[in-house]
Short mmCIF file of C-alpha atoms in Angstrom, two decimals:
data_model
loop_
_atom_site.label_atom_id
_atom_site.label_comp_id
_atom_site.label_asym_id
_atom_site.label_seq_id
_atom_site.Cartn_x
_atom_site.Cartn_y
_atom_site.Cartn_z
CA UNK A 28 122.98 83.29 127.49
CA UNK A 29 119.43 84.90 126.75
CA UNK A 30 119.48 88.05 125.67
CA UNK A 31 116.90 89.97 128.12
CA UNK A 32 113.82 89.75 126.38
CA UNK A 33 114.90 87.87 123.11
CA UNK A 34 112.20 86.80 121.48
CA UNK A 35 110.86 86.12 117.37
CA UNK A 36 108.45 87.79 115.89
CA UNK A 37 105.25 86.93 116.67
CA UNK A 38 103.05 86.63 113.71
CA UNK A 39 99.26 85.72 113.69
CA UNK A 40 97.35 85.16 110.47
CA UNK A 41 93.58 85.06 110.53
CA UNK A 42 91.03 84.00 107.19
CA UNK A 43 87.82 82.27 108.06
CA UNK A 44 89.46 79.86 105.14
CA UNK A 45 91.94 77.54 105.93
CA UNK A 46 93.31 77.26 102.44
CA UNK A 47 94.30 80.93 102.74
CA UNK A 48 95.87 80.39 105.94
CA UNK A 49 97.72 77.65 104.48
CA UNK A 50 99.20 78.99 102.00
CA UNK A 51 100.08 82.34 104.22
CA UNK A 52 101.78 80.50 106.72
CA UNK A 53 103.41 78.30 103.71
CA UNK A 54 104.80 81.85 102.21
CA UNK A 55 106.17 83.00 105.52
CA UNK A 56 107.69 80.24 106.13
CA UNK A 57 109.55 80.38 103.09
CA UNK A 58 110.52 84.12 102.88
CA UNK A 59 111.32 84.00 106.81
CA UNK A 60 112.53 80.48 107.68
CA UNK A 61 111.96 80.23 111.44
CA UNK A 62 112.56 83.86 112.39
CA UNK A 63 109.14 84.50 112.76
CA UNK A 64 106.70 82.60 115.17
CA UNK A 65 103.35 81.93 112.89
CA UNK A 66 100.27 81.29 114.19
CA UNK A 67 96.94 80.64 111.72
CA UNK A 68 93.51 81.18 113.24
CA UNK A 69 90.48 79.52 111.04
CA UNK A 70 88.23 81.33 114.08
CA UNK A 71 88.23 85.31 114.51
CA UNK A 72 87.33 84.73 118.32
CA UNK A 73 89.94 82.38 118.88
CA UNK A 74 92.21 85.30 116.90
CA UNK A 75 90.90 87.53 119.32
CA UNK A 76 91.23 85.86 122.49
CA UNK A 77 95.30 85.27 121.20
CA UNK A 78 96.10 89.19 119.92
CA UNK A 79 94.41 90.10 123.58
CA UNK A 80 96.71 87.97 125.07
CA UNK A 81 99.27 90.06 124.06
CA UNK A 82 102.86 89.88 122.57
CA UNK A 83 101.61 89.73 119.14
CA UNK A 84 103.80 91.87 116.69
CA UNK A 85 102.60 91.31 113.32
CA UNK A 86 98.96 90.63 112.56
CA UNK A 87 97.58 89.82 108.78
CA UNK A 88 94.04 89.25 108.28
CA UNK A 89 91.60 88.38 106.23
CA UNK A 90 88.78 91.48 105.88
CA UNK A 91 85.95 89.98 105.16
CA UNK A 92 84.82 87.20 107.40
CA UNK A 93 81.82 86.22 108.81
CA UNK A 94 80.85 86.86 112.29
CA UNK A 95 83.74 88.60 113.15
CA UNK A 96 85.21 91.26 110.65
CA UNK A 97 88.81 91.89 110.01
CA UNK A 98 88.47 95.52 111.16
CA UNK A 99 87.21 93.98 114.63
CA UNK A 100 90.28 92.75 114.79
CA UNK A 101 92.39 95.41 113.66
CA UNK A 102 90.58 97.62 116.32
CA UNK A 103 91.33 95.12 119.06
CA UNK A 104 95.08 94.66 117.86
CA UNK A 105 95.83 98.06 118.05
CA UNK A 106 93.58 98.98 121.34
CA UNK A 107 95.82 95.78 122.78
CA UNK A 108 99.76 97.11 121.39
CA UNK A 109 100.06 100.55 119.13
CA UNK A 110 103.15 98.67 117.69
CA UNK A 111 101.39 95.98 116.26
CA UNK A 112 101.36 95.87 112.41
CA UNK A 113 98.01 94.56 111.12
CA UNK A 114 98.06 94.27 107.55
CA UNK A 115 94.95 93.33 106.37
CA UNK A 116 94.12 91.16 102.70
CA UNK A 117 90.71 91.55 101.20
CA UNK A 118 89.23 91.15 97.65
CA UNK A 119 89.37 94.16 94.51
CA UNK A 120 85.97 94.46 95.48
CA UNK A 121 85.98 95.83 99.25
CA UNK A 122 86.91 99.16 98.74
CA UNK A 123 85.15 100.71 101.64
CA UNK A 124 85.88 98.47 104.14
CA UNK A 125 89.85 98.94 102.92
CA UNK A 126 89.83 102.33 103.57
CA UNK A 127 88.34 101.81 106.52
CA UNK A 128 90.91 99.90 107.54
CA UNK A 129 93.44 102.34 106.52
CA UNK A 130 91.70 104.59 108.61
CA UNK A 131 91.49 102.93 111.82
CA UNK A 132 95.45 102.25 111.64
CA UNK A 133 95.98 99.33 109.36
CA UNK A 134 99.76 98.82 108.37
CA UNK A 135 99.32 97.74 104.94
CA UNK A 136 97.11 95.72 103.33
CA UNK A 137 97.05 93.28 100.59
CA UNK A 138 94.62 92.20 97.79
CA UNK A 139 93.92 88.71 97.20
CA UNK A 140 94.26 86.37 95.22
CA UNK A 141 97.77 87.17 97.22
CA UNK A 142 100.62 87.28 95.17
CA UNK A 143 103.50 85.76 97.51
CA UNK A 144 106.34 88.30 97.22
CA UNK A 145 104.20 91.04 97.67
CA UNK A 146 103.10 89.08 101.08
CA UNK A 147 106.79 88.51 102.10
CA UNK A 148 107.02 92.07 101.24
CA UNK A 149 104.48 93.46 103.36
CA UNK A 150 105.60 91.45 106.01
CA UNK A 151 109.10 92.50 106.38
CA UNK A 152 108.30 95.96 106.11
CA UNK A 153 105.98 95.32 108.74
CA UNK A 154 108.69 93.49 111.17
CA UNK A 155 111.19 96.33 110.41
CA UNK A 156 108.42 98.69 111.91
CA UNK A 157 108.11 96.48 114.63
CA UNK A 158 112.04 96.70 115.19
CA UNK A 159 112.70 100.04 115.07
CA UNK A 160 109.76 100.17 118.36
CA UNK A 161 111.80 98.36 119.71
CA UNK A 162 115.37 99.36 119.10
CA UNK A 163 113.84 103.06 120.37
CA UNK A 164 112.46 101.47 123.33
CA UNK A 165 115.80 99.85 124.45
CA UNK A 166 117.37 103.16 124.29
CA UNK A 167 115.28 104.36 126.96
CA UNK A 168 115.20 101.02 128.69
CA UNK A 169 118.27 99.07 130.24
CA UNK A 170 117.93 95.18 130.17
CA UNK A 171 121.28 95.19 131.80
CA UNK A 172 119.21 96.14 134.44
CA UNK A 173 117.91 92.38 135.21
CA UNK A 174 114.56 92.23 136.17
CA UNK A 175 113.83 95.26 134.39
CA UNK A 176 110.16 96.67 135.48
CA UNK A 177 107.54 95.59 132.80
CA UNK A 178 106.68 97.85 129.86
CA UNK A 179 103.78 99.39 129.37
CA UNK A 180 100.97 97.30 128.23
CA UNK A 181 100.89 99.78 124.87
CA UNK A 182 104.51 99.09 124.08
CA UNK A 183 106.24 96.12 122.66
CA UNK A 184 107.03 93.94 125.81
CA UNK A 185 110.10 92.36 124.26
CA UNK A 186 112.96 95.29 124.66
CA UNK A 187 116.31 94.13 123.23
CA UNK A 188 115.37 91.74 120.86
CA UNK A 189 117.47 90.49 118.04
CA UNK A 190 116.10 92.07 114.89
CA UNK A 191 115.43 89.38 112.51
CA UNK A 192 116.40 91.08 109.47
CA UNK A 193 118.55 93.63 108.38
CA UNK A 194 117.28 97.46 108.37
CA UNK A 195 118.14 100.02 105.91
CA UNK B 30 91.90 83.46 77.13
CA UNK B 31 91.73 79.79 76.93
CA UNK B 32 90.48 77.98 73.43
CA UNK B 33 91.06 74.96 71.69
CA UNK B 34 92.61 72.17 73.36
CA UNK B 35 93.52 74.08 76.23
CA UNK B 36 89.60 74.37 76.81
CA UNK B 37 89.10 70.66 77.26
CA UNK B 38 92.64 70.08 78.87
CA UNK B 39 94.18 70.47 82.68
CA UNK B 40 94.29 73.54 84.39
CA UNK B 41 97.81 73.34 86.17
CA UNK B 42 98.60 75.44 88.86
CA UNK B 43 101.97 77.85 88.35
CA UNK B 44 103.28 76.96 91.79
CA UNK B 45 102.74 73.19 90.63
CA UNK B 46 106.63 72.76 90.34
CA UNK B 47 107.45 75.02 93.58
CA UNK B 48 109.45 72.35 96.23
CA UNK B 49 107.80 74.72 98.94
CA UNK B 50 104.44 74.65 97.38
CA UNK B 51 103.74 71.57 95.46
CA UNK B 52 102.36 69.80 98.38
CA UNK B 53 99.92 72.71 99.43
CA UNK B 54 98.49 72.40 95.38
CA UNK B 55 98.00 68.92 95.76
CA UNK B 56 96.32 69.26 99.05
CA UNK B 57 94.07 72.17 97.30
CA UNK B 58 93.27 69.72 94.33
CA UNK B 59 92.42 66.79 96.83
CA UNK B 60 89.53 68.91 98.54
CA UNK B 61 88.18 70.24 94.99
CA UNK B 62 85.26 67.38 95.60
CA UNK B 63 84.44 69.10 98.97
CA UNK B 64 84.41 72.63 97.33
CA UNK B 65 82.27 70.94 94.77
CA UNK B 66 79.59 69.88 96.67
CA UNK B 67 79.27 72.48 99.01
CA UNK B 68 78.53 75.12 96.01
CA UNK B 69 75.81 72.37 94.31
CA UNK B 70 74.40 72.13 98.07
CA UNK B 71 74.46 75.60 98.84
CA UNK B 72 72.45 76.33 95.24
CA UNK B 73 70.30 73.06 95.70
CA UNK B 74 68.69 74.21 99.03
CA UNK B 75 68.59 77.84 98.08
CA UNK B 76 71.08 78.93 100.84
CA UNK B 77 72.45 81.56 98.91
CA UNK B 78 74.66 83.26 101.45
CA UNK B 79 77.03 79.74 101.89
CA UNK B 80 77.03 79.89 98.08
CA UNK B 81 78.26 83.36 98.19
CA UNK B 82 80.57 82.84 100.55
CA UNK B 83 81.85 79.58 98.95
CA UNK B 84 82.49 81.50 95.68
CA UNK B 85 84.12 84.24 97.57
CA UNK B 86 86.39 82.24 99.40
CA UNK B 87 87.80 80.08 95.96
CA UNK B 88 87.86 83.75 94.27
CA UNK B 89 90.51 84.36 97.09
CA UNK B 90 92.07 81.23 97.34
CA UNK B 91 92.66 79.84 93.69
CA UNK B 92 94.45 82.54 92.48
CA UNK B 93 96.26 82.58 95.49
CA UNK B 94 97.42 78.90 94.64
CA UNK B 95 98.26 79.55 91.11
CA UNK B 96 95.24 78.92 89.33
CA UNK B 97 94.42 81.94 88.39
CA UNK B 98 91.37 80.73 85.48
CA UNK B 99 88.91 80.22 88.21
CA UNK B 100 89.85 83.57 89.60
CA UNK B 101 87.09 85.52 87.03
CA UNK B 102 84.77 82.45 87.28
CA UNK B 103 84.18 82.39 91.04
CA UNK B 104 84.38 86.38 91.32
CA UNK B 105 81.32 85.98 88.67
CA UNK B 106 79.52 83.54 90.60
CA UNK B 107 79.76 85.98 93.81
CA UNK B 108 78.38 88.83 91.91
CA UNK B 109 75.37 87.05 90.45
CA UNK B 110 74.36 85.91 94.12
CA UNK B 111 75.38 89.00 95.72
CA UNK B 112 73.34 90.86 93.10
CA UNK B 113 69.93 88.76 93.32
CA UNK B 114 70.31 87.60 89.31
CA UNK B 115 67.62 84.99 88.47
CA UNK B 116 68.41 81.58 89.82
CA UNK B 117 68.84 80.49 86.13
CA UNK B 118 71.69 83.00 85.82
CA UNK B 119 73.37 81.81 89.13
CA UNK B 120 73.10 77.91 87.52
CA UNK B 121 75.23 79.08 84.68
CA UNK B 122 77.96 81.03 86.57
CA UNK B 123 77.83 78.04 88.98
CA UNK B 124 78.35 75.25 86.35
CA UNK B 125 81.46 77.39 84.56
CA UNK B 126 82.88 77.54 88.03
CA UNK B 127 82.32 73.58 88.16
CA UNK B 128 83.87 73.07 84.90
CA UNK B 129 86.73 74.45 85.98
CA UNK B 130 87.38 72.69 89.23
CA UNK B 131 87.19 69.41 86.88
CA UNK B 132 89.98 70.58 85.24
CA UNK B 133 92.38 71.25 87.77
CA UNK B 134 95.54 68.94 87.88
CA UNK B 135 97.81 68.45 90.61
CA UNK B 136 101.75 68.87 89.59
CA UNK B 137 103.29 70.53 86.46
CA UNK B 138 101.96 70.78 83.26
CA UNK B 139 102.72 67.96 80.74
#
């Protein structure tokens, strides 16, 4: 049986470059297996229109991108969810627009080129975060309940979910 | 730093003999032509933002895939554009960052 409101981690990783989001999604995939749910976006609007769509826990993106900036995107992503993680990655050279992004809420960040276990790292401190919203939100809401009412649009929708690693 | 034979020989990359990443260096390797051309385009016509960009984006990304020697190279390449150097200073930085790409191998390391 479904647990009410079961659901992976939803992950989206943004760079303007696909090699980068290659080799992102490559590294989750092998620190994570299929406990997280990846997506790669090549287009910050595309990002965009997916972190507004909501349910996105995890969000790691590139800085420094034409068009579209990484801190639009962290600005959206946490207008959209307060619980979402946005780690952002950006060069040794993009100091201001780190701190920035520390500033306006970011989770972490990491500098590229990325070195893959600090990524993996990040990232699983990032979906423990994200689990302990949510563990503090089932306490205060039953899924027992069945059609429990919707959560707020600021909260993590998924309430009871299976945390996909172990917390400490 | 690199001298001697290593100069002339293959860059390899250090996740060349990862099972989870050996196919995503090959793939890299494979579109080194296409990173290639657009830096000698972007410099030929002058569009010096796409060559910025370009060198910004393999500063990121080569490291990233274990070859960290063109790391320095493209970082230097972004600086002399993003600094207005003197389009004979942008050539050289350019054709070290070339150089490199030619010696990039696919796989481990003889």
């Amino acid at each position: 049986m479904t647990k009410c409101g079961d659901r992976r981690m939803q992950v989206v990783v943004v760079d303007d470059d696909p090699q980068m989001t290659r080799i992102f999604v490559a590294a989750l995939r092998t620190g994570f297996g299929e406990s997280l749910a990846v997506e790669a976006f090549n287009d910050a609007e595309a990002a965009l229109a997916r972190i507004d769509a909501g349910q996105v826990d995890v969000v790691l993106t590139d800085l420094d991108m034409p068009a579209w900036n990484g801190l639009q995107i962290l600005r959206l992503a946490r207008q959209r969810n307060a619980s979402t993680q946005v780690i952002v990655a950006t060069g040794k050279s993009s100091h201001g627009a780190l701190l920035e992004a520390l500033e306006l809420g970011a989770a972490d960040y990491l500098v590229k080129p990325v070195d893959r276990t600090a990524l993996i790292e990040v990232v699983q401190q990032a979906t423990r975060r994200v689990d302990r919203w949510r563990r503090a939100l089932a306490e205060t809401w039953s899924c027992d309940r069945g059609s429990a009412s919707p959560a707020p649009s600021s909260s993590p929708a998924p309430l009871c979910a299976t945390p996909i690693s172990e917390t400490t | 730093m690199l001298t001697g034979d290593a100069v002339q020989g293959g860059i390899y990359s250090s996740l060349g003999s990862d099972p989870d990443f050996s196919e995503l260096v090959e793939f890299f390797v494979a579109e080194v032509p296409d990173r290639k051309a657009t830096l000698e385009a972007s410099f030929a016509s002058g569009d010096r933002e796409l060559l910025q960009r370009t060198a910004h984006q393999i500063k990121g990304a080569a490291g990233s895939y274990g070859f960290d020697p063109l790391t320095p190279s493209a970082a230097a390449l972004e600086a002399a554009v993003r600094d207005g150097l003197p389009r004979s200073e942008v050539e050289l930085r350019l054709r070290e960052l070339l150089a490199l790409f030619d010696r990039l191998r696919p796989g481990v390391a003889p």
